[in-house]
PDB file of C-alpha atoms and ligand atoms in Angstrom:
ATOM      1  CA  MET L   1    -158.592  20.209 153.594  1.00  0.00           C
ATOM      2  CA  SER L   2    -161.758  18.754 154.905  1.00  0.00           C
ATOM      3  CA  SER L   3    -164.797  18.379 152.673  1.00  0.00           C
ATOM      4  CA  LEU L   4    -166.555  21.270 154.636  1.00  0.00           C
ATOM      5  CA  GLU L   5    -163.513  23.422 154.127  1.00  0.00           C
ATOM      6  CA  LYS L   6    -163.434  22.674 150.380  1.00  0.00           C
ATOM      7  CA  LEU L   7    -167.164  23.478 150.060  1.00  0.00           C
ATOM      8  CA  ILE L   8    -166.600  26.730 151.722  1.00  0.00           C
ATOM      9  CA  LYS L   9    -163.467  27.736 149.784  1.00  0.00           C
ATOM     10  CA  SER L  10    -165.441  27.025 146.538  1.00  0.00           C
ATOM     11  CA  LEU L  11    -168.203  29.308 147.643  1.00  0.00           C
ATOM     12  CA  VAL L  12    -165.654  32.068 148.462  1.00  0.00           C
ATOM     13  CA  ASP L  13    -163.706  31.569 145.266  1.00  0.00           C
ATOM     14  CA  ASP L  14    -166.914  31.747 143.249  1.00  0.00           C
ATOM     15  CA  GLY L  15    -167.803  35.059 144.886  1.00  0.00           C
ATOM     16  CA  TYR L  16    -170.936  33.623 146.827  1.00  0.00           C
ATOM     17  CA  LEU L  17    -169.457  33.936 150.267  1.00  0.00           C
ATOM     18  CA  LYS L  18    -167.941  37.338 151.218  1.00  0.00           C
ATOM     19  CA  THR L  19    -168.804  38.284 154.621  1.00  0.00           C
ATOM     20  CA  PRO L  20    -166.516  37.123 157.475  1.00  0.00           C
ATOM     21  CA  SER L  21    -169.488  36.596 160.030  1.00  0.00           C
ATOM     22  CA  ILE L  22    -171.362  34.522 157.336  1.00  0.00           C
ATOM     23  CA  ILE L  23    -168.246  32.461 156.449  1.00  0.00           C
ATOM     24  CA  GLU L  24    -167.659  31.880 160.103  1.00  0.00           C
ATOM     25  CA  ALA L  25    -171.339  30.513 160.379  1.00  0.00           C
ATOM     26  CA  PHE L  26    -170.755  28.164 157.464  1.00  0.00           C
ATOM     27  CA  GLN L  27    -167.657  26.905 159.230  1.00  0.00           C
ATOM     28  CA  LYS L  28    -169.120  26.463 162.813  1.00  0.00           C
ATOM     29  CA  ILE L  29    -172.731  25.264 161.748  1.00  0.00           C
ATOM     30  CA  ASN L  30    -171.962  21.813 160.139  1.00  0.00           C
ATOM     31  CA  ARG L  31    -174.466  20.912 157.255  1.00  0.00           C
ATOM     32  CA  VAL L  32    -173.906  17.273 158.080  1.00  0.00           C
ATOM     33  CA  ASP L  33    -175.841  17.783 161.253  1.00  0.00           C
ATOM     34  CA  PHE L  34    -178.824  18.859 159.162  1.00  0.00           C
ATOM     35  CA  VAL L  35    -179.120  16.104 156.618  1.00  0.00           C
ATOM     36  CA  PRO L  36    -180.779  12.568 156.953  1.00  0.00           C
ATOM     37  CA  GLU L  37    -178.546   9.619 158.034  1.00  0.00           C
ATOM     38  CA  ASP L  38    -178.264   8.053 154.668  1.00  0.00           C
ATOM     39  CA  LEU L  39    -176.974  11.275 152.956  1.00  0.00           C
ATOM     40  CA  LYS L  40    -174.336  12.196 155.481  1.00  0.00           C
ATOM     41  CA  GLU L  41    -171.607  11.196 152.857  1.00  0.00           C
ATOM     42  CA  VAL L  42    -172.845  13.709 150.179  1.00  0.00           C
ATOM     43  CA  ALA L  43    -173.642  16.507 152.886  1.00  0.00           C
ATOM     44  CA  TYR L  44    -170.902  18.742 151.536  1.00  0.00           C
ATOM     45  CA  GLU L  45    -171.773  18.625 147.794  1.00  0.00           C
ATOM     46  CA  ASN L  46    -173.039  21.796 146.501  1.00  0.00           C
ATOM     47  CA  ASN L  47    -176.695  20.378 145.958  1.00  0.00           C
ATOM     48  CA  PRO L  48    -180.151  20.418 147.678  1.00  0.00           C
ATOM     49  CA  LEU L  49    -180.695  17.111 149.209  1.00  0.00           C
ATOM     50  CA  PRO L  50    -184.049  15.513 150.145  1.00  0.00           C
ATOM     51  CA  ILE L  51    -185.073  15.853 153.930  1.00  0.00           C
ATOM     52  CA  GLY L  52    -188.456  13.849 153.473  1.00  0.00           C
ATOM     53  CA  TYR L  53    -192.159  15.076 153.098  1.00  0.00           C
ATOM     54  CA  GLU L  54    -191.146  16.196 149.347  1.00  0.00           C
ATOM     55  CA  GLN L  55    -188.847  19.044 150.778  1.00  0.00           C
ATOM     56  CA  THR L  56    -185.192  19.713 150.569  1.00  0.00           C
ATOM     57  CA  ILE L  57    -182.289  21.146 152.467  1.00  0.00           C
ATOM     58  CA  SER L  58    -181.410  24.164 150.343  1.00  0.00           C
ATOM     59  CA  GLN L  59    -178.309  24.189 148.099  1.00  0.00           C
ATOM     60  CA  PRO L  60    -175.329  25.687 149.838  1.00  0.00           C
ATOM     61  CA  LEU L  61    -174.683  28.328 146.960  1.00  0.00           C
ATOM     62  CA  THR L  62    -178.219  29.581 147.287  1.00  0.00           C
ATOM     63  CA  VAL L  63    -178.172  29.848 151.055  1.00  0.00           C
ATOM     64  CA  ALA L  64    -174.815  31.746 150.795  1.00  0.00           C
ATOM     65  CA  PHE L  65    -176.326  34.110 148.172  1.00  0.00           C
ATOM     66  CA  MET L  66    -179.361  34.873 150.105  1.00  0.00           C
ATOM     67  CA  LEU L  67    -177.495  35.295 153.359  1.00  0.00           C
ATOM     68  CA  GLU L  68    -175.103  37.807 151.673  1.00  0.00           C
ATOM     69  CA  LEU L  69    -178.133  39.726 150.538  1.00  0.00           C
ATOM     70  CA  LEU L  70    -179.946  39.531 153.829  1.00  0.00           C
ATOM     71  CA  GLU L  71    -176.742  40.997 155.646  1.00  0.00           C
ATOM     72  CA  PRO L  72    -177.804  39.542 159.117  1.00  0.00           C
ATOM     73  CA  LYS L  73    -176.049  41.155 162.051  1.00  0.00           C
ATOM     74  CA  LYS L  74    -175.551  40.246 165.662  1.00  0.00           C
ATOM     75  CA  GLY L  75    -178.304  41.476 167.843  1.00  0.00           C
ATOM     76  CA  GLU L  76    -181.017  41.301 165.148  1.00  0.00           C
ATOM     77  CA  LYS L  77    -184.490  39.682 165.166  1.00  0.00           C
ATOM     78  CA  ILE L  78    -184.936  37.555 162.064  1.00  0.00           C
ATOM     79  CA  LEU L  79    -188.080  35.809 160.784  1.00  0.00           C
ATOM     80  CA  ASP L  80    -187.149  32.596 158.873  1.00  0.00           C
ATOM     81  CA  ILE L  81    -190.031  31.037 156.756  1.00  0.00           C
ATOM     82  CA  GLY L  82    -189.645  27.283 155.937  1.00  0.00           C
ATOM     83  CA  ALA L  83    -187.324  25.990 158.573  1.00  0.00           C
ATOM     84  CA  GLY L  84    -187.082  22.597 156.790  1.00  0.00           C
ATOM     85  CA  SER L  85    -183.983  20.974 158.240  1.00  0.00           C
ATOM     86  CA  GLY L  86    -183.137  23.931 160.407  1.00  0.00           C
ATOM     87  CA  TRP L  87    -179.684  24.489 158.694  1.00  0.00           C
ATOM     88  CA  GLN L  88    -180.394  28.126 157.528  1.00  0.00           C
ATOM     89  CA  THR L  89    -182.163  28.754 160.880  1.00  0.00           C
ATOM     90  CA  ALA L  90    -178.896  27.670 162.856  1.00  0.00           C
ATOM     91  CA  LEU L  91    -176.664  29.740 160.581  1.00  0.00           C
ATOM     92  CA  LEU L  92    -178.700  32.937 161.326  1.00  0.00           C
ATOM     93  CA  ALA L  93    -178.786  31.945 165.009  1.00  0.00           C
ATOM     94  CA  HIS L  94    -174.906  31.864 165.027  1.00  0.00           C
ATOM     95  CA  ILE L  95    -174.687  35.342 163.372  1.00  0.00           C
ATOM     96  CA  VAL L  96    -177.288  36.975 165.593  1.00  0.00           C
ATOM     97  CA  ALA L  97    -177.005  35.343 168.926  1.00  0.00           C
ATOM     98  CA  ASP L  98    -174.335  37.777 170.448  1.00  0.00           C
ATOM     99  CA  GLY L  99    -176.151  40.948 171.514  1.00  0.00           C
ATOM    100  CA  GLY L 100    -179.383  39.132 172.213  1.00  0.00           C
ATOM    101  CA  GLY L 101    -180.485  38.375 168.646  1.00  0.00           C
ATOM    102  CA  LYS L 102    -183.429  36.080 167.867  1.00  0.00           C
ATOM    103  CA  VAL L 103    -184.467  33.907 165.017  1.00  0.00           C
ATOM    104  CA  ILE L 104    -188.210  32.923 164.879  1.00  0.00           C
ATOM    105  CA  ALA L 105    -188.510  30.146 162.414  1.00  0.00           C
ATOM    106  CA  ILE L 106    -191.859  28.997 160.894  1.00  0.00           C
ATOM    107  CA  GLU L 107    -192.331  25.494 159.343  1.00  0.00           C
ATOM    108  CA  ARG L 108    -195.578  24.219 157.741  1.00  0.00           C
ATOM    109  CA  ILE L 109    -195.017  20.472 157.996  1.00  0.00           C
ATOM    110  CA  PRO L 110    -195.161  19.313 161.680  1.00  0.00           C
ATOM    111  CA  GLU L 111    -192.775  16.416 161.198  1.00  0.00           C
ATOM    112  CA  LEU L 112    -190.210  18.868 159.814  1.00  0.00           C
ATOM    113  CA  LYS L 113    -190.739  21.260 162.540  1.00  0.00           C
ATOM    114  CA  THR L 114    -189.732  18.470 164.992  1.00  0.00           C
ATOM    115  CA  ILE L 115    -186.635  17.609 162.857  1.00  0.00           C
ATOM    116  CA  ALA L 116    -185.696  21.268 162.616  1.00  0.00           C
ATOM    117  CA  GLU L 117    -185.948  21.594 166.403  1.00  0.00           C
ATOM    118  CA  GLU L 118    -183.780  18.382 166.879  1.00  0.00           C
ATOM    119  CA  ASN L 119    -181.100  19.745 164.581  1.00  0.00           C
ATOM    120  CA  VAL L 120    -180.978  23.169 165.994  1.00  0.00           C
ATOM    121  CA  ALA L 121    -180.900  21.876 169.550  1.00  0.00           C
ATOM    122  CA  LYS L 122    -177.369  20.358 168.536  1.00  0.00           C
ATOM    123  CA  TYR L 123    -175.989  23.747 168.840  1.00  0.00           C
ATOM    124  CA  ASN L 124    -178.037  24.552 172.122  1.00  0.00           C
ATOM    125  CA  PHE L 125    -179.848  27.568 170.338  1.00  0.00           C
ATOM    126  CA  LEU L 126    -183.314  26.333 171.698  1.00  0.00           C
ATOM    127  CA  GLU L 127    -181.943  26.125 175.313  1.00  0.00           C
ATOM    128  CA  LYS L 128    -180.299  29.549 175.026  1.00  0.00           C
ATOM    129  CA  ASP L 129    -183.636  30.945 173.632  1.00  0.00           C
ATOM    130  CA  VAL L 130    -181.901  32.240 170.496  1.00  0.00           C
ATOM    131  CA  VAL L 131    -184.238  30.138 168.236  1.00  0.00           C
ATOM    132  CA  GLN L 132    -188.029  29.496 168.480  1.00  0.00           C
ATOM    133  CA  ILE L 133    -189.522  27.134 165.731  1.00  0.00           C
ATOM    134  CA  ILE L 134    -193.176  27.468 165.223  1.00  0.00           C
ATOM    135  CA  GLN L 135    -195.524  25.130 163.314  1.00  0.00           C
ATOM    136  CA  GLY L 136    -197.831  26.997 160.978  1.00  0.00           C
ATOM    137  CA  ASP L 137    -198.308  28.981 157.721  1.00  0.00           C
ATOM    138  CA  GLY L 138    -195.517  31.471 157.211  1.00  0.00           C
ATOM    139  CA  SER L 139    -197.169  33.196 154.276  1.00  0.00           C
ATOM    140  CA  LYS L 140    -198.920  35.344 157.026  1.00  0.00           C
ATOM    141  CA  GLY L 141    -195.592  36.041 158.865  1.00  0.00           C
ATOM    142  CA  ARG L 142    -195.781  36.067 162.609  1.00  0.00           C
ATOM    143  CA  LYS L 143    -197.535  39.180 163.969  1.00  0.00           C
ATOM    144  CA  ASP L 144    -197.049  38.732 167.682  1.00  0.00           C
ATOM    145  CA  LYS L 145    -193.257  38.831 167.399  1.00  0.00           C
ATOM    146  CA  ALA L 146    -193.051  41.665 164.794  1.00  0.00           C
ATOM    147  CA  PRO L 147    -191.402  43.923 163.902  1.00  0.00           C
ATOM    148  CA  TYR L 148    -188.395  42.110 162.382  1.00  0.00           C
ATOM    149  CA  ASP L 149    -184.914  43.539 161.241  1.00  0.00           C
ATOM    150  CA  LYS L 150    -184.840  41.036 158.440  1.00  0.00           C
ATOM    151  CA  ILE L 151    -187.171  38.392 156.911  1.00  0.00           C
ATOM    152  CA  ILE L 152    -185.971  35.436 154.823  1.00  0.00           C
ATOM    153  CA  ALA L 153    -187.915  32.633 153.060  1.00  0.00           C
ATOM    154  CA  ALA L 154    -186.763  29.291 151.537  1.00  0.00           C
ATOM    155  CA  ALA L 155    -190.089  28.562 149.730  1.00  0.00           C
ATOM    156  CA  SER L 156    -191.197  30.338 146.626  1.00  0.00           C
ATOM    157  CA  ALA L 157    -194.514  32.542 146.454  1.00  0.00           C
ATOM    158  CA  ASP L 158    -195.942  34.258 143.331  1.00  0.00           C
ATOM    159  CA  LYS L 159    -195.351  37.511 145.028  1.00  0.00           C
ATOM    160  CA  ILE L 160    -194.021  38.757 148.428  1.00  0.00           C
ATOM    161  CA  PRO L 161    -196.883  38.442 150.837  1.00  0.00           C
ATOM    162  CA  SER L 162    -197.954  41.961 152.052  1.00  0.00           C
ATOM    163  CA  ALA L 163    -197.779  40.687 155.756  1.00  0.00           C
ATOM    164  CA  TRP L 164    -194.063  40.377 155.522  1.00  0.00           C
ATOM    165  CA  LYS L 165    -193.660  43.936 154.345  1.00  0.00           C
ATOM    166  CA  GLU L 166    -195.934  44.998 157.141  1.00  0.00           C
ATOM    167  CA  GLN L 167    -194.098  43.208 159.902  1.00  0.00           C
ATOM    168  CA  LEU L 168    -190.576  44.520 158.699  1.00  0.00           C
ATOM    169  CA  LYS L 169    -188.896  47.460 160.552  1.00  0.00           C
ATOM    170  CA  ILE L 170    -188.192  50.452 158.431  1.00  0.00           C
ATOM    171  CA  GLY L 171    -184.419  50.020 157.183  1.00  0.00           C
ATOM    172  CA  GLY L 172    -185.087  46.248 157.314  1.00  0.00           C
ATOM    173  CA  ARG L 173    -184.794  43.853 154.290  1.00  0.00           C
ATOM    174  CA  ILE L 174    -186.600  40.824 152.937  1.00  0.00           C
ATOM    175  CA  VAL L 175    -184.806  38.261 150.831  1.00  0.00           C
ATOM    176  CA  ALA L 176    -187.134  35.714 149.346  1.00  0.00           C
ATOM    177  CA  PRO L 177    -187.834  33.563 146.288  1.00  0.00           C
ATOM    178  CA  VAL L 178    -190.457  34.629 143.855  1.00  0.00           C
ATOM    179  CA  GLY L 179    -190.981  31.978 141.118  1.00  0.00           C
ATOM    180  CA  GLN L 180    -187.633  30.811 140.233  1.00  0.00           C
ATOM    181  CA  SER L 181    -185.819  34.262 141.120  1.00  0.00           C
ATOM    182  CA  ILE L 182    -184.611  35.797 144.395  1.00  0.00           C
ATOM    183  CA  VAL L 183    -186.095  39.131 145.539  1.00  0.00           C
ATOM    184  CA  MET L 184    -184.392  41.577 147.873  1.00  0.00           C
ATOM    185  CA  ILE L 185    -186.649  44.323 149.274  1.00  0.00           C
ATOM    186  CA  GLU L 186    -185.590  47.134 151.470  1.00  0.00           C
ATOM    187  CA  LYS L 187    -188.196  49.143 153.506  1.00  0.00           C
ATOM    188  CA  THR L 188    -187.048  52.649 153.034  1.00  0.00           C
ATOM    189  CA  GLU L 189    -190.086  54.132 154.700  1.00  0.00           C
ATOM    190  CA  GLN L 190    -193.392  53.214 156.053  1.00  0.00           C
ATOM    191  CA  ASN L 191    -195.093  51.695 152.850  1.00  0.00           C
ATOM    192  CA  GLN L 192    -192.179  52.522 150.677  1.00  0.00           C
ATOM    193  CA  PHE L 193    -189.951  49.703 149.307  1.00  0.00           C
ATOM    194  CA  ALA L 194    -187.041  49.323 146.896  1.00  0.00           C
ATOM    195  CA  GLN L 195    -186.686  46.060 145.181  1.00  0.00           C
ATOM    196  CA  LYS L 196    -183.908  44.024 143.252  1.00  0.00           C
ATOM    197  CA  GLN L 197    -184.410  40.716 141.441  1.00  0.00           C
ATOM    198  CA  TYR L 198    -181.901  37.935 140.720  1.00  0.00           C
ATOM    199  CA  PHE L 199    -182.686  35.121 138.322  1.00  0.00           C
ATOM    200  CA  GLY L 200    -181.637  31.583 137.745  1.00  0.00           C
ATOM    201  CA  PHE L 201    -182.578  29.701 140.921  1.00  0.00           C
ATOM    202  CA  SER L 202    -184.876  26.834 141.875  1.00  0.00           C
ATOM    203  CA  PHE L 203    -187.160  26.507 144.941  1.00  0.00           C
ATOM    204  CA  VAL L 204    -189.872  24.456 146.370  1.00  0.00           C
ATOM    205  CA  PRO L 205    -193.335  26.275 146.564  1.00  0.00           C
ATOM    206  CA  LEU L 206    -194.656  28.255 149.497  1.00  0.00           C
ATOM    207  CA  VAL L 207    -197.919  26.483 150.434  1.00  0.00           C
ATOM    208  CA  LYS L 208    -200.654  28.538 151.904  1.00  0.00           C
ATOM    209  CA  GLY L 209    -203.200  27.348 154.442  1.00  0.00           C
ATOM    210  CA  LYS L 210    -203.422  24.156 156.634  1.00  0.00           C
ATOM    211  CA  VAL L 211    -201.492  21.044 156.230  1.00  0.00           C
TER     212      VAL L 211
HETATM  213  N1  SAH V   1    -183.990  26.522 154.991  1.00  0.00           N
HETATM  214  C1  SAH V   1    -184.438  25.186 154.728  1.00  0.00           C
HETATM  215  C2  SAH V   1    -185.214  24.975 153.454  1.00  0.00           C
HETATM  216  C3  SAH V   1    -186.289  23.969 153.481  1.00  0.00           C
HETATM  217  S1  SAH V   1    -187.201  23.980 151.982  1.00  0.00           S
HETATM  218  C4  SAH V   1    -183.305  24.087 154.742  1.00  0.00           C
HETATM  219  O1  SAH V   1    -182.224  24.554 154.411  1.00  0.00           O
HETATM  220  O2  SAH V   1    -183.468  23.063 155.252  1.00  0.00           O
HETATM  221  C5  SAH V   1    -188.494  25.019 152.322  1.00  0.00           C
HETATM  222  C6  SAH V   1    -189.433  24.638 153.434  1.00  0.00           C
HETATM  223  O3  SAH V   1    -190.532  25.624 153.468  1.00  0.00           O
HETATM  224  C7  SAH V   1    -190.063  23.249 153.440  1.00  0.00           C
HETATM  225  O4  SAH V   1    -189.743  22.642 154.702  1.00  0.00           O
HETATM  226  C8  SAH V   1    -191.506  23.673 153.346  1.00  0.00           C
HETATM  227  O5  SAH V   1    -192.299  22.592 154.271  1.00  0.00           O
HETATM  228  C9  SAH V   1    -191.629  24.874 153.957  1.00  0.00           C
HETATM  229  N2  SAH V   1    -192.817  25.703 153.647  1.00  0.00           N
HETATM  230  C10 SAH V   1    -193.512  25.726 152.519  1.00  0.00           C
HETATM  231  N3  SAH V   1    -194.566  26.551 152.518  1.00  0.00           N
HETATM  232  C11 SAH V   1    -194.496  27.064 153.716  1.00  0.00           C
HETATM  233  C12 SAH V   1    -195.342  28.096 154.502  1.00  0.00           C
HETATM  234  N4  SAH V   1    -196.413  28.599 153.972  1.00  0.00           N
HETATM  235  N5  SAH V   1    -195.074  28.348 155.966  1.00  0.00           N
HETATM  236  C13 SAH V   1    -194.003  27.761 156.376  1.00  0.00           C
HETATM  237  N6  SAH V   1    -193.273  26.843 155.825  1.00  0.00           N
HETATM  238  C14 SAH V   1    -193.526  26.494 154.552  1.00  0.00           C
END
């Protein structure tokens, strides 16, 4: 069994990965393509890894848990805040691409925006217009592309920004870190939300304003 297969098996055995389309994305979008050259050997360990600029590629377990809560489906339009390495952006793109889905990813740090683009391009998602990566402050969401079926964030805020709730379709979901927990919000009606919270995770902060 390859190191990638072992990682996926452990995430399935431990109950983090469940949905066939998410498992397939983990198989097809290879994490080694999203880590720096000197860390390729440890790409399949279940750990966050440094990607420069004091940021990390998220831990596989955390990404698996958050994607299972998000329930991404083909054809959906998803806002991904904090593109970083582009790994989660590419996983989402693989899931939504069929049926004309799109991933709009926002990254605050210009150098990481470029790295995310280079990595995501390895899977032709830019060329095929499935992914667009934008440099900017994702705490305001991205109004001109709204509304979104789903919104996911990889950096932790004190509370879920109201812009994200406004830019979400009714019936849509937000999955995002708040402090060191993960929150899942469903928009049940205009201005009505149901929320669940899961504890015991660790995230880099969502930084507001200009770089
Ligand atoms: N999903 C990424 C996670 C990267 S860590 C991966 O697996 O590689 C979180 C990222 O959020 C960092 O790259 C950080 O620069 C970015 N970030 C922090 N605050 C942000 C903000 N306000 N808007 C957009 N991106 C932000």
